[in-house]
mmCIF file of C-alpha atoms in Angstrom:
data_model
loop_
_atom_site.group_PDB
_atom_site.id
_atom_site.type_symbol
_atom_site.label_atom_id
_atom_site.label_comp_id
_atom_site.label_asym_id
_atom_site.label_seq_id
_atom_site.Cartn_x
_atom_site.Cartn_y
_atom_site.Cartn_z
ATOM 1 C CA UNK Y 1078 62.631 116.129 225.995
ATOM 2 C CA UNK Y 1079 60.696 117.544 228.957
ATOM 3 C CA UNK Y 1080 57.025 117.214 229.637
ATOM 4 C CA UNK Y 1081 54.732 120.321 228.590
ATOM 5 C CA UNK Y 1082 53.122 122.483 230.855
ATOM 6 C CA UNK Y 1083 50.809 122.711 228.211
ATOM 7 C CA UNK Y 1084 49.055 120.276 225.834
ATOM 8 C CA UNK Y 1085 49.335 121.992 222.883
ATOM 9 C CA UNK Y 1086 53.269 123.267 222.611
ATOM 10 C CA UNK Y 1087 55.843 124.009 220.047
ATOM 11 C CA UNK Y 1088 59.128 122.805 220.018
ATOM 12 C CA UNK Y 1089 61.902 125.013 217.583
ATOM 13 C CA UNK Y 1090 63.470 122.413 214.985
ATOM 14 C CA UNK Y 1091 65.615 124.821 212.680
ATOM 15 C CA UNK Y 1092 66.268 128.491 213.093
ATOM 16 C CA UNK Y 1093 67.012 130.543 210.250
ATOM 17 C CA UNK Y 1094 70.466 132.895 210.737
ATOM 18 C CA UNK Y 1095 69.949 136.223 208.991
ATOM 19 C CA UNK Y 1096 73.339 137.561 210.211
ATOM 20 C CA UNK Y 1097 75.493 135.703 207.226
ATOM 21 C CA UNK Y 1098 74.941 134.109 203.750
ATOM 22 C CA UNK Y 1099 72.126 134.323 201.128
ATOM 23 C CA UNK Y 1100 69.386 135.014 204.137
ATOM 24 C CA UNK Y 1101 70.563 138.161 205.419
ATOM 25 C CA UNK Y 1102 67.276 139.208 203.521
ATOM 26 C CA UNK Y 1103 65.212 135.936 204.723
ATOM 27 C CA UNK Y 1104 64.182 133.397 203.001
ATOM 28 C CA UNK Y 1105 64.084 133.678 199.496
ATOM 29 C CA UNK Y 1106 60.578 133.101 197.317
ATOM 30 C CA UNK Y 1107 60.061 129.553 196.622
ATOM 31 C CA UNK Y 1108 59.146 125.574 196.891
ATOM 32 C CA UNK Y 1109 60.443 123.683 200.279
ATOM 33 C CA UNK Y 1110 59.804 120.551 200.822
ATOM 34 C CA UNK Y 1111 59.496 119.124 204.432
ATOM 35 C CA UNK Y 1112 60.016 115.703 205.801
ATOM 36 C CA UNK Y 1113 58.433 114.855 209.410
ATOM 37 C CA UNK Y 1114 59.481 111.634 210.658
ATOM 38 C CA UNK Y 1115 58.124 109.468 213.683
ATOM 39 C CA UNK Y 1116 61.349 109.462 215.798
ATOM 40 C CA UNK Y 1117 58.903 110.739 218.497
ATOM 41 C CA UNK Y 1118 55.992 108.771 218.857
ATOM 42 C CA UNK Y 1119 52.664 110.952 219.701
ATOM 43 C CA UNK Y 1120 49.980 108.211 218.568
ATOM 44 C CA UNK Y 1121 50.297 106.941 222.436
ATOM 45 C CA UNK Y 1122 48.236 110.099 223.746
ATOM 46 C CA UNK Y 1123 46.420 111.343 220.943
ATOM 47 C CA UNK Y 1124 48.978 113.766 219.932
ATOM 48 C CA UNK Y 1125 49.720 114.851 215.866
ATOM 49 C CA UNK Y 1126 52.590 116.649 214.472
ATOM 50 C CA UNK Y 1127 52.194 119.894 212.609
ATOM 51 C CA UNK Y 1128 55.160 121.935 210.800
ATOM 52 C CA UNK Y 1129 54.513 125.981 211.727
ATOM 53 C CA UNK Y 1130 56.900 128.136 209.642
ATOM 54 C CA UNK Y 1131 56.425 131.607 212.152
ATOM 55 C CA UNK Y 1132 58.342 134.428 212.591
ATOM 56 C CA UNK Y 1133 59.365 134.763 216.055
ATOM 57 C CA UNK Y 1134 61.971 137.216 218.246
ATOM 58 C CA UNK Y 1135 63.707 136.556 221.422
ATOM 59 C CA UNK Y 1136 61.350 136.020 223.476
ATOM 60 C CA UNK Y 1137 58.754 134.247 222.007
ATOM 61 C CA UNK Y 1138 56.501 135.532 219.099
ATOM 62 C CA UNK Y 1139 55.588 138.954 217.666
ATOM 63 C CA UNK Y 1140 53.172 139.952 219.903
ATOM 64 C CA UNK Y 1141 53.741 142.453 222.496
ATOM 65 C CA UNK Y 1142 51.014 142.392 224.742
ATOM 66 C CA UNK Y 1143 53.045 140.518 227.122
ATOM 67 C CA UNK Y 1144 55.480 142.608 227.451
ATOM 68 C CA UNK Y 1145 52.858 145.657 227.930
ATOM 69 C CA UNK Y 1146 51.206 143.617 230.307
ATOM 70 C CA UNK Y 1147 54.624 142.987 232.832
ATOM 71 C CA UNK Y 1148 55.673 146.824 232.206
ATOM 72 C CA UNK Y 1149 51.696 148.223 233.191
ATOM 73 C CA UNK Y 1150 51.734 145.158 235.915
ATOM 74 C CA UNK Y 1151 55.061 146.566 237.480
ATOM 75 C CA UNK Y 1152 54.318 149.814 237.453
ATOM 76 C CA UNK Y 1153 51.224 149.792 239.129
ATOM 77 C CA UNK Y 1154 52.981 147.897 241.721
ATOM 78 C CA UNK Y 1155 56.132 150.600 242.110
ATOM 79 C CA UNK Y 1156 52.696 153.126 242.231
ATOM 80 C CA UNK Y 1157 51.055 150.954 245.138
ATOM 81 C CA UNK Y 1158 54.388 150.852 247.231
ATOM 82 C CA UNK Y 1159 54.875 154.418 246.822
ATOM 83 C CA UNK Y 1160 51.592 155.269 247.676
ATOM 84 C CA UNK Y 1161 51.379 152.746 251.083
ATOM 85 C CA UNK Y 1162 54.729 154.202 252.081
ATOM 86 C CA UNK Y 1163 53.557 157.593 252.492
ATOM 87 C CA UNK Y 1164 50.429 156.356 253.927
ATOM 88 C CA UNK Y 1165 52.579 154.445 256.855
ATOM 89 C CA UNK Y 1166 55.267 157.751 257.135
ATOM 90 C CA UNK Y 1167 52.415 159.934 257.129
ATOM 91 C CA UNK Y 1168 49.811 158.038 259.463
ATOM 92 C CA UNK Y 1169 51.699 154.843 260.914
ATOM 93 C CA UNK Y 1170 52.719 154.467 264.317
ATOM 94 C CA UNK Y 1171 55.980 156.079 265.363
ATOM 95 C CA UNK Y 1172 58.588 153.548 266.494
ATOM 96 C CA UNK Y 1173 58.466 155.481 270.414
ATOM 97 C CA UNK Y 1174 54.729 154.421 270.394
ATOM 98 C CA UNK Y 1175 55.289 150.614 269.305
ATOM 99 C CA UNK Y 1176 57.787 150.190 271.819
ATOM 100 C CA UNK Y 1177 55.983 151.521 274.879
ATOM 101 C CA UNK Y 1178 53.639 148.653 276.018
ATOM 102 C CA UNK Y 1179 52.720 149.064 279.824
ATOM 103 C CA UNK Y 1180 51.041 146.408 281.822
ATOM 104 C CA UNK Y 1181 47.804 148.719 282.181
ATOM 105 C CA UNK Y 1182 47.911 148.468 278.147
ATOM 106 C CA UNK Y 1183 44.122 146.519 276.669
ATOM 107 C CA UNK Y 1184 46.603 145.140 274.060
ATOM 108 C CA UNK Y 1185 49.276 143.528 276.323
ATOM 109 C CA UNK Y 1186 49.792 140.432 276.347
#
């Protein structure tokens, strides 16, 4: 198992396949019983173990914010570039004018 970046983490056990059988419609109304076992020992650091029945997509859980976040993130960014590149076409130095460095130049070297 690899280390955490995190100290409190999940880890997926068991994943529930909708696609075929009797839980196309999810998990049908009842009793479960659980059994944890210590095959990994967490007493050593302080650690516990926890059973968290969650409904979770792709990429992670149900929330969405961090997906809004990277999509309002990026395009600011595409909005910035945009914005600095007609800055530099508009008011940058031509490429004649970076290229012409005379002796009598203050910023020659």
């Amino acid at each position: 198992m690899r280390p955490s970046a995190f100290p409190n983490f999940r880890k997926i056990f068991r994943r529930l396949d909708q696609s075929v059988g009797p839980y196309s419609d999810g998990l049908p109304a009842g009793n479960y019983t659980f059994r944890i076992e210590y095959n990994y020992p967490v007493i050593g650091y302080g650690g516990r173990k926890f059973l968290v029945v969650s409904n979770a997509s792709a990429f992670g859980g149900k929330n969405p914010f961090l997906g809004y976040a990277y999509i309002a993130t990026g395009s600011c960014l595409v909005l910035l570039a945009l914005v600095l590149f007609i800055v530099h076409v508009k008011w940058g130095i031509r490429e004649d004018e970076a290229i012409d460095v005379r002796k009598t130049d203050p910023y020659y070297f």
